[in-house]
């Protein structure tokens, strides 16, 4: 009996366990998933919790509900990965050997990387919405907040779901309008990049959204520290931006077990060096990496993990058959961008192609529109929660191609 | 006869970033640096070479990563390329502008 061990039972780990179950013979292979948390969080829902659109109980379910067949599920922390000995140590002292390892340990916010972020104002006037606890705490704060200067700050550029901070700004605008206090709220978007939008076509088609919604953008601001006394963000080049309420997107890092095991990239952010096409570890041939845990130059998002899972399934089956890894991931990513008041935009892109306008998923018919703000996209986003729980995690086929398709996309834009 | 490669001859995008990073030359880098009133020191060149090597490996770059490169720290990186260090150094290094997914 051989052992397939999957570290992390989030979106990527769950999909891989379920997909490989269909191909690995139960008499030959035993599959085990390890995760410290028994709950599976629908992370895209964290965006909606602060605004009362989703209730906290809408965004989590037991992980065990989504692991099919004979998959073993162990709730335990992972102490260390020892790839030379093909084994993993758990916090409880258990040692798990493996023949094939999939690292799907994800990414997490690391507010401790920025001096002052976890100071006296943390969870009083400084919040995150990338954790369940953070989004629930922010919901309570927003309910009683009567206005002032709301600052949304990205501490770093490599973050999970890079469009979520934009969506937060748009939804905050709509939320305060609905409450009738928009004129009492100043919304400022502080980013280390050159603007809220950075890709040419997206800037051309969506760039005015911030201005239209009265959101001020502060570009090229790379956060060094948070001054709790003066309630200011301070950049490395000495710029300052004050806030009454700060919604922070802290530096993102891979799981600490990656650091403890010496498996991370040399930049110290704990992401695992991974072949960007095959998803095999750069260091160990029987170790594969998927989702937010990789150092791939792709977005850290569930849709990316989904497309990767199809490629990785094929490559793992090739690896086990002693064949070359011929399935290549192209960096395909696809995501909705909520813009408030029941509308959304949609983007679809890969390593080489920027988001382009057009129709999705079918040319001409759509029904969703790429780089367009409309109601169909919003309904797509809301419907996606059902798709996520019932189709995506269980590894069912979705009507979206694994590698990005140019069908339906308009290369030349006239506006 | 020598062909002198100037910035004008290399294809750039509308923001002045080199379309093909393999066409980059040191001469071109000096010309672009001069538009930012920068004279390139050996430290500048070390950073530029590191950026180019990482780009060739397919690494997504950030200011924090440059700070962890062992060549410079973030504060010095700002002094080397004032204003927007990663976007300016990327342009001089002939690699794409740092962007988000949208």
Coordinates of C-alpha atoms in Angstrom, one line a residue:
Chain A
X1 CA 0.0 0.0 0.0
X2 CA 1.4 3.4 -1.0
X3 CA 0.6 6.7 0.7
X4 CA -0.5 9.9 -0.8
X5 CA -0.2 12.7 1.8
X6 CA -1.9 16.0 1.3
X7 CA -0.9 18.9 3.6
X8 CA -3.7 21.4 3.9
X9 CA -7.4 20.7 3.4
X10 CA -8.4 24.1 2.0
X11 CA -9.6 24.7 -1.6
X12 CA -6.5 23.2 -3.3
X13 CA -5.9 20.3 -1.0
X14 CA -9.6 19.2 -1.0
X15 CA -9.8 19.4 -4.8
X16 CA -6.7 17.3 -5.2
X17 CA -7.8 14.6 -2.7
X18 CA -11.2 14.3 -4.5
X19 CA -9.8 14.3 -8.0
X20 CA -7.0 11.7 -7.3
X21 CA -9.5 9.5 -5.6
X22 CA -11.1 8.8 -8.9
X23 CA -7.9 7.5 -10.4
X24 CA -5.9 5.8 -7.6
X25 CA -6.9 2.2 -6.9
X26 CA -8.0 1.8 -3.3
X27 CA -6.1 -1.4 -2.9
X28 CA -2.9 0.3 -3.9
X29 CA -3.1 3.8 -2.5
X30 CA -4.2 5.3 0.8
X31 CA -5.0 9.0 0.8
X32 CA -4.6 11.2 3.9
X33 CA -5.3 14.9 4.3
X34 CA -3.9 16.8 7.3
X35 CA -5.1 20.2 8.5
X36 CA -5.0 22.0 11.8
X37 CA -8.5 23.4 11.4
X38 CA -11.6 21.2 11.1
X39 CA -13.5 24.0 9.4
X40 CA -13.5 24.8 5.7
X41 CA -13.8 28.5 5.0
X42 CA -15.3 29.9 1.9
X43 CA -12.7 32.6 1.7
X44 CA -14.4 34.7 -1.0
X45 CA -17.2 35.2 1.4
X46 CA -15.0 37.1 3.9
X47 CA -15.4 40.1 1.7
X48 CA -19.2 40.1 2.2
X49 CA -19.3 39.5 6.0
X50 CA -18.2 43.0 7.1
X51 CA -21.1 44.6 5.1
X52 CA -23.8 42.2 6.4
X53 CA -24.3 40.7 2.9
X54 CA -23.3 37.2 4.3
X55 CA -23.7 36.1 7.8
X56 CA -20.6 34.6 9.5
X57 CA -22.3 31.1 9.5
X58 CA -22.7 31.3 5.7
X59 CA -19.0 31.0 5.1
X60 CA -17.8 27.8 6.8
X61 CA -18.7 24.1 6.9
X62 CA -16.9 21.1 8.3
X63 CA -13.9 20.0 6.1
X64 CA -14.9 16.4 6.5
X65 CA -18.1 17.0 4.5
X66 CA -16.1 17.6 1.3
X67 CA -13.6 14.8 1.4
X68 CA -15.1 11.9 -0.5
X69 CA -14.7 8.1 -0.4
X70 CA -12.0 6.6 1.8
X71 CA -9.9 9.7 2.3
X72 CA -8.4 9.9 5.8
X73 CA -8.7 13.3 7.5
X74 CA -6.5 14.1 10.4
X75 CA -7.0 17.3 12.4
X76 CA -3.5 18.2 13.7
X77 CA -0.8 20.8 13.2
X78 CA 2.1 20.0 10.9
X79 CA 5.4 20.3 12.9
X80 CA 7.9 19.6 10.1
X81 CA 8.2 18.2 6.6
X82 CA 11.2 16.0 6.1
X83 CA 11.5 15.4 2.3
X84 CA 14.8 13.5 2.5
X85 CA 13.1 10.8 4.7
X86 CA 9.7 11.1 2.9
X87 CA 7.9 11.8 6.1
X88 CA 6.0 14.5 7.9
X89 CA 5.9 15.1 11.7
X90 CA 2.6 16.3 13.3
X91 CA 2.3 18.4 16.4
X92 CA 0.8 15.4 18.3
X93 CA 4.0 13.4 17.6
X94 CA 2.6 11.2 14.9
X95 CA 4.9 10.5 12.0
X96 CA 3.4 10.1 8.5
X97 CA 5.4 8.5 5.8
X98 CA 4.5 9.2 2.1
X99 CA 5.3 8.0 -1.3
X100 CA 3.8 11.2 -2.9
X101 CA 3.4 14.5 -1.1
X102 CA 1.1 17.4 -2.1
X103 CA 1.8 20.7 -0.3
X104 CA -1.3 22.8 -0.2
X105 CA -0.6 24.7 3.0
X106 CA -1.8 28.0 1.6
X107 CA -1.0 31.6 2.5
X108 CA -1.8 33.6 5.6
X109 CA -1.7 37.3 6.6
X110 CA 1.4 38.2 8.6
X111 CA 0.6 41.5 10.3
X112 CA 3.6 40.9 12.6
X113 CA 5.9 41.7 9.6
X114 CA 4.9 45.4 9.9
X115 CA 5.9 47.3 13.0
X116 CA 2.9 48.9 14.7
X117 CA 0.2 46.9 12.9
X118 CA -0.4 44.7 15.9
X119 CA -0.2 47.7 18.2
X120 CA -2.8 49.1 20.6
X121 CA -5.2 50.0 17.7
X122 CA -5.3 46.4 16.3
X123 CA -8.9 45.2 16.4
X124 CA -10.0 48.6 17.8
X125 CA -9.4 50.8 14.8
X126 CA -7.3 48.6 12.6
X127 CA -8.9 45.5 11.1
X128 CA -8.3 42.8 8.5
X129 CA -10.9 41.0 6.4
X130 CA -8.7 38.1 5.2
X131 CA -9.5 35.9 8.2
X132 CA -12.8 34.7 9.5
X133 CA -12.2 36.4 12.9
X134 CA -11.1 39.6 11.2
X135 CA -14.1 39.9 8.9
X136 CA -16.5 39.2 11.8
X137 CA -14.8 41.8 14.0
X138 CA -14.9 44.4 11.2
X139 CA -18.6 43.7 10.7
X140 CA -19.3 44.7 14.4
X141 CA -17.0 47.8 14.0
X142 CA -18.7 49.0 10.8
X143 CA -22.2 48.5 12.3
X144 CA -21.5 51.2 15.0
X145 CA -19.1 53.4 13.0
X146 CA -20.5 56.8 12.4
X147 CA -18.0 58.1 9.9
X148 CA -14.5 59.5 9.5
X149 CA -11.5 58.6 7.3
X150 CA -11.5 55.0 6.2
X151 CA -8.2 53.9 4.8
X152 CA -7.8 50.7 2.9
X153 CA -4.1 49.8 2.7
X154 CA -2.2 47.0 0.9
X155 CA 1.1 46.4 2.7
X156 CA 2.4 44.3 -0.1
X157 CA 1.7 43.4 -3.7
X158 CA 1.8 39.6 -3.5
X159 CA -1.4 38.9 -1.7
X160 CA -4.3 36.5 -1.8
X161 CA -7.1 37.6 -4.2
X162 CA -5.5 40.9 -5.3
X163 CA -8.8 42.3 -6.4
X164 CA -10.5 41.9 -2.9
X165 CA -9.1 45.2 -1.6
X166 CA -10.7 47.0 -4.6
X167 CA -13.9 45.2 -4.0
X168 CA -13.8 46.2 -0.4
X169 CA -13.5 49.9 -1.3
X170 CA -16.4 49.6 -3.8
X171 CA -18.6 47.8 -1.3
X172 CA -17.7 50.3 1.5
X173 CA -18.9 53.1 -0.8
X174 CA -22.2 51.3 -1.4
X175 CA -22.6 50.4 2.3
X176 CA -22.2 53.9 3.6
X177 CA -24.5 55.3 0.9
X178 CA -27.2 52.8 1.9
X179 CA -26.8 53.8 5.5
X180 CA -27.1 57.5 4.5
X181 CA -23.8 58.5 5.9
X182 CA -21.6 58.5 2.8
X183 CA -20.9 62.2 3.0
X184 CA -19.4 61.6 6.5
X185 CA -17.0 59.0 5.3
X186 CA -13.8 59.7 3.4
X187 CA -12.5 56.6 1.6
X188 CA -8.8 56.4 0.7
X189 CA -7.1 53.5 -1.1
X190 CA -3.4 53.4 -0.3
X191 CA -1.4 51.0 -2.5
X192 CA 2.3 50.2 -3.2
X193 CA 1.5 49.9 -6.9
X194 CA 1.3 52.8 -9.4
X195 CA -2.4 52.9 -9.1
X196 CA -5.6 50.9 -8.2
X197 CA -5.5 49.4 -11.7
X198 CA -2.2 48.6 -13.4
X199 CA -3.0 46.6 -16.5
X200 CA -3.5 48.8 -19.6
X201 CA -7.0 47.5 -20.8
X202 CA -8.3 47.2 -17.3
X203 CA -7.2 50.8 -16.5
X204 CA -8.8 52.0 -19.8
X205 CA -12.1 50.3 -19.0
X206 CA -12.4 50.3 -15.2
X207 CA -10.0 53.1 -14.2
X208 CA -12.7 55.7 -13.6
X209 CA -14.6 53.6 -11.1
X210 CA -12.6 54.9 -8.1
X211 CA -13.1 58.5 -9.2
X212 CA -16.8 57.9 -9.9
X213 CA -17.3 56.5 -6.4
X214 CA -15.3 59.3 -4.7
X215 CA -12.5 57.1 -3.5
X216 CA -9.1 58.8 -3.4
X217 CA -6.1 56.7 -4.5
X218 CA -2.7 57.1 -3.0
X219 CA -0.2 55.2 -5.2
X220 CA 3.5 54.2 -4.7
X221 CA 3.0 54.0 -0.9
X222 CA 5.1 51.1 0.5
X223 CA 4.2 50.7 4.2
X224 CA 7.1 50.7 6.7
X225 CA 5.2 51.0 9.9
X226 CA 1.9 52.1 11.6
X227 CA 2.2 54.9 14.1
X228 CA -0.5 54.1 16.7
X229 CA -0.1 57.4 18.5
X230 CA -0.6 59.7 15.6
X231 CA -2.8 57.1 13.8
X232 CA -0.8 57.3 10.6
X233 CA 0.6 54.9 8.0
X234 CA 4.3 55.7 7.4
X235 CA 6.0 54.7 4.1
X236 CA 9.7 53.8 3.6
X237 CA 10.2 57.1 1.9
X238 CA 8.7 59.1 4.8
X239 CA 5.2 59.7 3.5
X240 CA 2.4 59.7 6.0
X241 CA -1.3 59.0 5.7
X242 CA -3.7 59.4 8.6
X243 CA -6.7 57.2 9.4
X244 CA -9.6 57.0 11.7
X245 CA -10.4 53.4 10.6
X246 CA -7.7 51.3 8.9
X247 CA -8.6 48.2 6.9
X248 CA -5.3 46.5 6.4
X249 CA -4.2 43.9 3.9
X250 CA -1.0 42.8 5.7
X251 CA 2.0 41.2 4.1
X252 CA 1.1 37.6 3.1
X253 CA 3.3 34.7 3.8
X254 CA 3.3 30.9 3.3
X255 CA 2.7 28.7 6.3
X256 CA 5.3 28.6 9.0
X257 CA 5.9 24.9 8.6
X258 CA 7.5 25.7 5.2
X259 CA 10.0 27.9 7.1
X260 CA 10.6 25.3 9.8
X261 CA 11.2 22.7 7.1
X262 CA 13.6 24.9 5.2
X263 CA 11.4 24.5 2.1
X264 CA 10.7 28.2 1.4
X265 CA 12.0 30.6 -1.2
X266 CA 15.1 32.6 -0.4
X267 CA 13.1 35.8 0.2
X268 CA 11.8 34.5 3.5
X269 CA 8.1 34.7 2.6
X270 CA 7.7 30.9 3.0
X271 CA 6.4 30.2 -0.5
X272 CA 7.6 27.0 -2.0
X273 CA 9.8 27.1 -5.2
X274 CA 7.6 25.3 -7.7
X275 CA 7.9 24.7 -11.5
X276 CA 5.4 27.2 -12.9
X277 CA 4.3 24.9 -15.7
X278 CA 4.3 21.4 -14.1
X279 CA 3.7 22.3 -10.4
X280 CA 6.4 19.9 -9.3
X281 CA 8.6 21.1 -6.4
X282 CA 11.9 22.4 -7.7
X283 CA 13.8 20.4 -5.1
X284 CA 12.0 17.0 -4.7
X285 CA 10.5 15.0 -7.5
X286 CA 7.9 13.2 -5.4
X287 CA 6.6 16.6 -3.9
X288 CA 4.1 18.7 -5.8
X289 CA 2.8 22.1 -4.7
X290 CA -0.5 23.7 -5.4
X291 CA -2.5 26.9 -4.7
X292 CA -1.4 29.8 -2.5
X293 CA 1.5 27.8 -1.1
X294 CA 3.5 28.0 -4.4
X295 CA 5.9 30.8 -5.4
X296 CA 4.2 31.0 -8.9
X297 CA 3.9 34.4 -10.5
X298 CA 0.1 33.8 -10.7
X299 CA -2.7 35.2 -8.5
X300 CA -3.3 33.6 -5.2
X301 CA -6.9 32.7 -5.7
X302 CA -9.3 29.7 -5.7
X303 CA -9.8 29.9 -9.4
X304 CA -6.1 29.5 -9.9
X305 CA -6.0 26.5 -7.5
X306 CA -8.9 25.0 -9.5
X307 CA -7.2 25.3 -12.9
X308 CA -4.0 24.0 -11.3
X309 CA -5.8 21.0 -9.9
X310 CA -6.7 19.8 -13.4
X311 CA -3.1 20.2 -14.6
X312 CA -1.6 18.6 -11.4
X313 CA -3.9 15.6 -11.5
X314 CA -2.7 14.9 -15.0
X315 CA 0.9 15.4 -14.1
X316 CA 0.7 13.2 -11.0
X317 CA -0.8 10.4 -13.0
X318 CA 2.0 10.8 -15.5
X319 CA 4.6 10.8 -12.7
X320 CA 3.2 7.6 -11.2
X321 CA 3.3 6.0 -14.6
X322 CA 6.9 7.0 -15.1
X323 CA 6.1 9.3 -17.9
X324 CA 7.2 12.9 -18.5
X325 CA 5.0 15.7 -17.0
X326 CA 3.4 17.1 -20.2
X327 CA 0.5 19.0 -18.7
X328 CA 1.4 22.7 -18.5
X329 CA -0.3 25.3 -16.3
X330 CA -0.5 28.7 -18.2
X331 CA -1.3 30.9 -15.2
X332 CA -5.0 31.0 -15.9
X333 CA -7.0 33.0 -13.4
X334 CA -10.6 34.1 -13.4
X335 CA -12.3 36.3 -10.9
X336 CA -15.3 38.5 -10.2
X337 CA -14.9 42.0 -9.0
X338 CA -17.9 43.3 -7.0
X339 CA -18.4 47.0 -7.6
X340 CA -21.4 47.6 -5.3
X341 CA -25.2 47.9 -5.6
X342 CA -25.7 44.5 -7.3
X343 CA -23.2 44.9 -10.0
X344 CA -19.8 43.3 -10.7
X345 CA -17.0 43.0 -13.3
X346 CA -15.3 39.9 -14.4
X347 CA -11.7 39.3 -15.5
X348 CA -10.0 36.3 -17.2
X349 CA -6.2 36.2 -17.8
X350 CA -3.0 34.1 -17.6
X351 CA 0.8 34.5 -17.3
X352 CA 1.0 36.1 -20.8
X353 CA -2.3 37.7 -21.5
X354 CA -3.7 40.7 -19.6
X355 CA -7.4 40.9 -18.7
X356 CA -9.3 41.7 -22.0
X357 CA -12.9 42.7 -22.6
X358 CA -15.4 40.4 -24.2
X359 CA -18.0 37.7 -23.3
X360 CA -17.6 34.8 -20.9
X361 CA -17.7 31.8 -20.8
X362 CA -19.2 31.5 -24.3
X363 CA -18.4 33.9 -27.1
X364 CA -21.2 36.3 -28.1
X365 CA -23.7 34.6 -25.7
X366 CA -21.9 35.4 -22.5
X367 CA -23.9 35.8 -20.4
X368 CA -21.2 37.4 -18.4
X369 CA -19.1 40.3 -19.6
X370 CA -15.4 40.6 -19.3
X371 CA -14.1 44.0 -18.0
X372 CA -17.7 45.2 -17.9
X373 CA -19.7 46.2 -14.9
X374 CA -23.1 44.6 -15.0
X375 CA -25.7 42.6 -13.0
X376 CA -25.1 39.3 -14.8
X377 CA -21.5 39.3 -13.3
X378 CA -22.9 40.0 -9.8
X379 CA -25.3 37.1 -10.1
X380 CA -22.4 35.0 -11.3
X381 CA -20.5 35.8 -8.2
X382 CA -23.3 35.0 -5.8
X383 CA -24.1 31.8 -7.7
X384 CA -20.4 30.8 -7.4
X385 CA -20.8 30.1 -3.7
X386 CA -23.1 27.2 -4.5
X387 CA -20.8 26.1 -7.3
X388 CA -17.9 26.2 -4.9
X389 CA -19.5 24.0 -2.2
X390 CA -21.2 21.6 -4.6
X391 CA -19.1 21.3 -7.7
X392 CA -15.6 22.9 -7.3
X393 CA -14.5 21.2 -4.1
X394 CA -15.8 17.8 -5.1
X395 CA -13.9 18.0 -8.4
X396 CA -16.9 18.1 -10.8
X397 CA -16.3 19.5 -14.3
X398 CA -17.1 23.2 -14.7
X399 CA -17.8 24.8 -18.1
X400 CA -14.6 26.8 -18.1
X401 CA -11.5 25.7 -20.0
X402 CA -8.4 24.8 -17.9
X403 CA -6.0 26.8 -20.0
X404 CA -7.2 30.3 -20.8
X405 CA -9.2 30.6 -24.0
X406 CA -9.1 33.6 -26.3
X407 CA -12.6 32.8 -27.6
X408 CA -15.0 35.7 -26.8
X409 CA -12.2 38.1 -26.0
X410 CA -11.7 41.4 -27.9
X411 CA -8.1 42.1 -28.5
X412 CA -8.6 45.7 -29.8
X413 CA -10.7 47.9 -27.7
X414 CA -12.6 51.0 -28.9
X415 CA -14.0 53.2 -26.2
Chain B
X1 CA 31.6 49.7 -38.4
X2 CA 30.0 49.8 -34.9
X3 CA 26.3 50.0 -34.3
X4 CA 25.5 52.1 -31.4
X5 CA 22.2 50.9 -29.7
X6 CA 20.3 53.7 -28.3
X7 CA 17.0 53.8 -26.4
X8 CA 15.2 55.0 -29.5
X9 CA 16.1 51.8 -31.3
X10 CA 14.7 49.4 -28.8
X11 CA 11.0 48.7 -28.8
X12 CA 9.2 49.9 -25.6
X13 CA 5.6 50.0 -24.5
X14 CA 3.8 53.3 -24.1
X15 CA 5.2 53.7 -20.5
X16 CA 8.8 53.2 -21.7
X17 CA 9.3 49.6 -20.5
X18 CA 11.3 47.4 -22.8
X19 CA 9.1 44.9 -24.7
X20 CA 11.8 42.2 -24.9
X21 CA 14.1 42.1 -21.9
X22 CA 16.6 40.1 -23.8
X23 CA 17.4 43.2 -26.0
X24 CA 18.6 45.1 -23.0
X25 CA 22.0 46.7 -23.0
X26 CA 24.0 48.6 -20.4
X27 CA 24.1 51.6 -22.7
X28 CA 20.3 51.6 -23.0
X29 CA 20.1 51.3 -19.2
X30 CA 22.4 54.3 -18.7
X31 CA 20.2 56.4 -21.1
X32 CA 17.0 55.5 -19.2
X33 CA 18.7 56.2 -15.9
X34 CA 19.7 59.6 -17.1
X35 CA 16.0 60.5 -17.6
X36 CA 15.6 60.0 -13.9
X37 CA 18.8 62.1 -13.3
X38 CA 20.5 58.9 -12.0
X39 CA 24.1 58.0 -12.5
X40 CA 24.5 54.3 -12.2
X41 CA 27.0 53.2 -9.5
X42 CA 28.2 49.6 -8.9
X43 CA 25.4 49.2 -6.4
X44 CA 22.8 50.2 -8.9
X45 CA 24.3 47.6 -11.4
X46 CA 24.2 44.9 -8.8
X47 CA 20.5 45.5 -8.2
X48 CA 19.8 45.7 -11.9
X49 CA 21.5 42.4 -12.6
X50 CA 19.7 40.7 -9.7
X51 CA 16.3 42.0 -11.0
X52 CA 17.1 40.7 -14.4
X53 CA 18.2 37.3 -13.1
X54 CA 15.1 36.9 -11.0
X55 CA 12.8 38.0 -13.9
X56 CA 14.5 35.4 -16.1
X57 CA 13.6 32.7 -13.4
X58 CA 10.0 33.8 -13.6
X59 CA 9.9 35.3 -10.1
X60 CA 7.3 37.9 -9.3
X61 CA 9.2 40.8 -7.7
X62 CA 8.4 43.0 -4.8
X63 CA 10.3 45.8 -2.9
X64 CA 10.5 43.4 0.1
X65 CA 12.2 40.8 -2.0
X66 CA 14.8 43.2 -3.2
X67 CA 15.3 44.1 0.5
X68 CA 15.9 40.4 1.2
X69 CA 18.3 40.0 -1.7
X70 CA 21.4 40.5 0.3
X71 CA 22.5 43.3 -2.1
X72 CA 20.6 46.2 -0.5
X73 CA 17.9 46.9 2.1
X74 CA 14.6 48.6 1.5
X75 CA 15.7 52.1 2.7
X76 CA 18.8 52.0 0.6
X77 CA 16.8 50.8 -2.4
X78 CA 14.7 53.9 -2.0
X79 CA 17.9 56.0 -2.0
X80 CA 19.2 54.3 -5.1
X81 CA 16.0 54.8 -7.1
X82 CA 14.0 57.6 -5.4
X83 CA 10.3 57.9 -6.1
X84 CA 9.2 54.4 -6.9
X85 CA 12.2 52.2 -6.6
X86 CA 10.8 49.0 -8.0
X87 CA 9.0 50.5 -11.0
X88 CA 12.0 52.8 -11.8
X89 CA 14.7 50.0 -11.4
X90 CA 12.5 47.6 -13.4
X91 CA 12.4 50.1 -16.2
X92 CA 16.1 50.6 -16.2
X93 CA 16.7 46.8 -15.9
X94 CA 14.6 46.3 -19.0
X95 CA 12.0 44.1 -17.3
X96 CA 8.3 44.6 -17.1
X97 CA 6.6 47.2 -14.8
X98 CA 5.5 45.6 -11.5
X99 CA 1.7 45.2 -11.8
X100 CA -1.2 43.6 -10.1
X101 CA -3.5 41.2 -11.9
X102 CA -5.8 44.0 -13.1

